[in-house]
């Protein structure tokens, strides 16, 4: 019984550390900057390209993960998305979602 409580406590401590882990905003901004050539500075694209600024975070994550897994066809995005971890994709999507349209 004591071992179960000790294990549960250890698990909670480990999970709380993961939940508190944050990505440096400067890193996220630099990752997002690589999108500027096609999607514009801070996600505000020129006509004819998809703007990312103010987009729904969950939609952006889904699209990127679909590109990464090959579920969504693309010319470049399927290759570019593979260069990011899932955690980086979530952080980048959050960055663009927070930008004004």
mmCIF file of C-alpha atoms in Angstrom:
data_model
loop_
_atom_site.group_PDB
_atom_site.id
_atom_site.type_symbol
_atom_site.label_atom_id
_atom_site.label_comp_id
_atom_site.label_asym_id
_atom_site.label_seq_id
_atom_site.Cartn_x
_atom_site.Cartn_y
_atom_site.Cartn_z
ATOM 1 C CA UNK A 1 0.000 0.000 0.000
ATOM 2 C CA UNK A 2 2.780 2.443 0.884
ATOM 3 C CA UNK A 3 4.580 1.583 -2.351
ATOM 4 C CA UNK A 4 1.471 2.445 -4.389
ATOM 5 C CA UNK A 5 1.224 5.852 -2.720
ATOM 6 C CA UNK A 6 4.927 6.458 -3.246
ATOM 7 C CA UNK A 7 4.656 5.554 -6.928
ATOM 8 C CA UNK A 8 1.569 7.704 -7.389
ATOM 9 C CA UNK A 9 3.320 10.621 -5.705
ATOM 10 C CA UNK A 10 6.406 10.202 -7.864
ATOM 11 C CA UNK A 11 4.238 10.101 -10.987
ATOM 12 C CA UNK A 12 2.470 13.329 -9.989
ATOM 13 C CA UNK A 13 5.776 15.078 -9.375
ATOM 14 C CA UNK A 14 7.088 13.944 -12.765
ATOM 15 C CA UNK A 15 3.919 15.022 -14.567
ATOM 16 C CA UNK A 16 3.847 18.404 -12.878
ATOM 17 C CA UNK A 17 7.396 19.010 -14.082
ATOM 18 C CA UNK A 18 6.372 18.194 -17.642
ATOM 19 C CA UNK A 19 3.329 20.426 -17.461
ATOM 20 C CA UNK A 20 5.478 23.324 -16.290
ATOM 21 C CA UNK A 21 8.113 22.856 -18.987
ATOM 22 C CA UNK A 22 7.890 25.777 -21.370
ATOM 23 C CA UNK A 23 9.522 26.525 -24.652
ATOM 24 C CA UNK A 24 11.546 29.717 -24.878
ATOM 25 C CA UNK A 25 9.437 32.263 -26.840
ATOM 26 C CA UNK A 26 12.561 33.339 -28.734
ATOM 27 C CA UNK A 27 12.976 29.790 -30.022
ATOM 28 C CA UNK A 28 9.351 29.631 -31.099
ATOM 29 C CA UNK A 29 9.635 32.952 -32.918
ATOM 30 C CA UNK A 30 12.764 31.773 -34.739
ATOM 31 C CA UNK A 31 11.030 28.528 -35.777
ATOM 32 C CA UNK A 32 8.035 30.544 -37.018
ATOM 33 C CA UNK A 33 10.314 32.920 -38.924
ATOM 34 C CA UNK A 34 11.203 30.096 -41.293
ATOM 35 C CA UNK A 35 7.568 30.190 -42.483
ATOM 36 C CA UNK A 36 7.820 33.856 -43.550
ATOM 37 C CA UNK A 37 8.963 33.213 -47.118
ATOM 38 C CA UNK A 38 5.577 31.731 -48.020
ATOM 39 C CA UNK A 39 3.248 32.750 -45.199
ATOM 40 C CA UNK A 40 4.532 36.278 -44.543
ATOM 41 C CA UNK A 41 6.063 38.016 -41.558
ATOM 42 C CA UNK A 42 4.255 36.875 -38.404
ATOM 43 C CA UNK A 43 1.948 34.814 -40.621
ATOM 44 C CA UNK A 44 0.445 37.693 -42.623
ATOM 45 C CA UNK A 45 0.779 36.369 -46.164
ATOM 46 C CA UNK A 46 0.688 38.208 -49.457
ATOM 47 C CA UNK A 47 -2.331 37.592 -51.703
ATOM 48 C CA UNK A 48 -2.302 34.097 -53.125
ATOM 49 C CA UNK A 49 -0.646 32.498 -50.102
ATOM 50 C CA UNK A 50 -2.266 31.163 -46.930
ATOM 51 C CA UNK A 51 -2.103 33.513 -43.953
ATOM 52 C CA UNK A 52 -1.430 31.869 -40.602
ATOM 53 C CA UNK A 53 -1.874 34.889 -38.331
ATOM 54 C CA UNK A 54 -4.908 34.518 -36.094
ATOM 55 C CA UNK A 55 -5.702 31.026 -37.379
ATOM 56 C CA UNK A 56 -7.128 28.408 -35.040
ATOM 57 C CA UNK A 57 -4.277 26.695 -33.201
ATOM 58 C CA UNK A 58 -5.855 23.236 -33.276
ATOM 59 C CA UNK A 59 -6.493 23.510 -37.020
ATOM 60 C CA UNK A 60 -2.870 24.516 -37.648
ATOM 61 C CA UNK A 61 -1.567 21.630 -35.543
ATOM 62 C CA UNK A 62 -3.807 19.160 -37.355
ATOM 63 C CA UNK A 63 -2.705 20.426 -40.777
ATOM 64 C CA UNK A 64 0.973 20.262 -39.860
ATOM 65 C CA UNK A 65 0.677 16.778 -38.376
ATOM 66 C CA UNK A 66 -1.261 15.659 -41.471
ATOM 67 C CA UNK A 67 1.503 17.050 -43.701
ATOM 68 C CA UNK A 68 4.120 15.350 -41.539
ATOM 69 C CA UNK A 69 2.345 11.974 -41.691
ATOM 70 C CA UNK A 70 1.698 12.239 -45.432
ATOM 71 C CA UNK A 71 -2.091 12.372 -44.972
ATOM 72 C CA UNK A 72 -2.326 15.808 -46.615
ATOM 73 C CA UNK A 73 -0.743 16.306 -50.037
ATOM 74 C CA UNK A 74 1.616 19.226 -50.505
ATOM 75 C CA UNK A 75 4.415 20.538 -52.659
ATOM 76 C CA UNK A 76 6.752 21.509 -49.800
ATOM 77 C CA UNK A 77 4.941 21.300 -46.484
ATOM 78 C CA UNK A 78 5.176 17.519 -46.205
ATOM 79 C CA UNK A 79 8.961 17.885 -46.263
ATOM 80 C CA UNK A 80 9.204 20.993 -44.065
ATOM 81 C CA UNK A 81 6.880 19.622 -41.385
ATOM 82 C CA UNK A 82 9.133 16.598 -40.867
ATOM 83 C CA UNK A 83 11.836 18.966 -39.633
ATOM 84 C CA UNK A 84 9.850 19.775 -36.487
ATOM 85 C CA UNK A 85 8.935 17.678 -33.467
ATOM 86 C CA UNK A 86 5.252 17.472 -32.564
ATOM 87 C CA UNK A 87 5.972 19.739 -29.586
ATOM 88 C CA UNK A 88 7.585 22.325 -31.859
ATOM 89 C CA UNK A 89 4.580 22.189 -34.191
ATOM 90 C CA UNK A 90 2.235 22.867 -31.262
ATOM 91 C CA UNK A 91 4.406 25.803 -30.152
ATOM 92 C CA UNK A 92 4.586 27.285 -33.668
ATOM 93 C CA UNK A 93 0.817 26.922 -34.123
ATOM 94 C CA UNK A 94 0.306 28.721 -30.823
ATOM 95 C CA UNK A 95 2.581 31.532 -31.981
ATOM 96 C CA UNK A 96 0.658 32.067 -35.211
ATOM 97 C CA UNK A 97 -2.737 31.734 -33.510
ATOM 98 C CA UNK A 98 -1.743 34.558 -31.150
ATOM 99 C CA UNK A 99 -0.834 36.966 -33.983
ATOM 100 C CA UNK A 100 -3.317 39.592 -35.153
ATOM 101 C CA UNK A 101 -4.739 39.008 -38.628
#
